[in-house]
Amino acid sequence: MLYLDHAASGPVRAEVREAMLPFLGDRFGNPSSHHTVGEDAAGALEDARRRVAAVLGMRPGDVVFTSGATEANNLAIKGVAVAALLRHGRPGHVVTTAIEHESVLASVDHLERVHGVRATRLPVDPHGVLDPAVLAGALQDDTVLVSVGYANNEIGTVQDAAALAAVTAGSRVPFHLDAVQAAGWLPLSGIGADALSLAGHKIGAPQGVGVLAIRGRVPLEPVLHGGGQERDRRSGTQNVAGAVGFALALELAERERDAAARVTVLRDAFVARVQALVPEAVPTGHPTRRLPGTASFTFAGVSGEAVLLELERRGVVSSSGSACAAGSDEPSHVLVALGIAPEVAQSSVRFSFGPHAAGDPTGIADAVAASVAAVRSR
């Protein structure tokens, strides 16, 4: 079985699993407990925090461990906007784009419905790129947050994060970057973001652990209340094993970013072969400003889900887009926002290679062509 759905989740690395094991065994303490067992756990947690901060070019106190990127996005968006509401005594304005992950868009919807926050969802070009000038034109006197995905999880398009950050910095608006798909592929430090969301299971750590790194100068209202862990920003007993694994996985992913060039060559050969074999295959996303491991297509006239089933029969596992929206009968909101007709959007298939991908992409492309042909012949 060839697994090409790394954008959804990847395997836990052996080194990460080994680093976590002691905290699933004898070193089981609660880091909030004031005894030697708890202090041992607390020390490991703070070491993980320092290591994550070093990769991100931030301070250890900026790192908040969460249950994953969905929680990190919710905390960033709701937390910053509600803190601003409490500070100013009135709801403000937030800006995002039409192609963001469901956790971003649903958080913005919540702010509108529950707190009366005004929201602008900016359009992108047909490749999924947000123009910094469009962002600049959307900022208002009471804009309290801009939230944008560094790299799109469905089409792989990469935004010019530094240019977008420069726009927000000029207006003194906090800039949140959903960097979940970018980790391990793109630089995470020195890009000017005030907050970044990351997920462990995209970089070789387990599912169920993530990070919101948010600079201390940005006021943040907690979403989870209770014992005041994570410096009162995220209550709940911390997942020490997960944090330890996350820190090591992030370090390894950062250290191995040079794999991007090799994977890009493999992906480009795969895309070219698919287009040569399947005339109806239309790549989605930006042709060059995209994640090295992501290739996505529409196959007009066939069902993307049916193609996926045929591919799995041939030993290739891929997806039709975001795993968080799997099972929905609706066409991808990302593809529709690019101007793709809904019925064509439902023919989409995404292939996402991992950083250790290798070999000849010809066989994979041949399986794609055979799968599309099988569905079309029905």
Tab-separated table of C-alpha atoms in Angstrom, residues 80 84 87 92-96 135-136 138-148 164-177 192-195 217-219:
chain	number	residue	atom	x	y	z
A	80	VAL	CA	-7.492	37.508	20.364
A	84	ALA	CA	-9.964	42.946	22.139
A	87	ARG	CA	-10.456	45.662	26.241
A	92	GLY	CA	-14.084	44.561	16.437
A	93	HIS	CA	-13.332	43.380	12.917
A	94	VAL	CA	-11.423	40.275	11.805
A	95	VAL	CA	-10.043	39.384	8.382
A	96	THR	CA	-9.446	35.970	6.860
A	135	LEU	CA	-5.353	42.579	2.458
A	136	ALA	CA	-4.202	46.156	2.990
A	138	ALA	CA	-9.519	45.298	3.850
A	139	LEU	CA	-8.026	46.570	7.111
A	140	GLN	CA	-10.208	48.937	9.100
A	141	ASP	CA	-9.624	51.169	12.102
A	142	ASP	CA	-11.048	48.499	14.410
A	143	THR	CA	-9.496	45.395	12.802
A	144	VAL	CA	-8.264	43.251	15.698
A	145	LEU	CA	-6.904	40.199	13.869
A	146	VAL	CA	-5.880	38.834	10.479
A	147	SER	CA	-5.809	35.014	10.159
A	148	VAL	CA	-4.371	33.396	7.020
A	164	LEU	CA	1.233	39.765	4.452
A	165	ALA	CA	2.870	40.181	7.864
A	166	ALA	CA	4.415	43.460	6.713
A	167	VAL	CA	0.945	44.762	5.832
A	168	THR	CA	-0.488	43.907	9.232
A	169	ALA	CA	2.557	45.207	11.114
A	170	GLY	CA	2.201	48.551	9.364
A	171	SER	CA	-1.321	48.825	10.745
A	172	ARG	CA	-0.454	47.285	14.144
A	173	VAL	CA	-2.907	44.426	13.622
A	174	PRO	CA	-1.998	41.007	15.084
A	175	PHE	CA	-1.284	38.460	12.346
A	176	HIS	CA	-2.137	34.779	12.923
A	177	LEU	CA	-0.625	32.258	10.546
A	192	GLY	CA	6.750	38.332	11.049
A	193	ALA	CA	3.767	36.375	12.353
A	194	ASP	CA	2.450	37.261	15.803
A	195	ALA	CA	0.901	33.807	16.234
A	217	ARG	CA	2.428	41.317	23.687
A	218	VAL	CA	-0.800	40.039	22.072
A	219	PRO	CA	-3.675	39.908	24.615
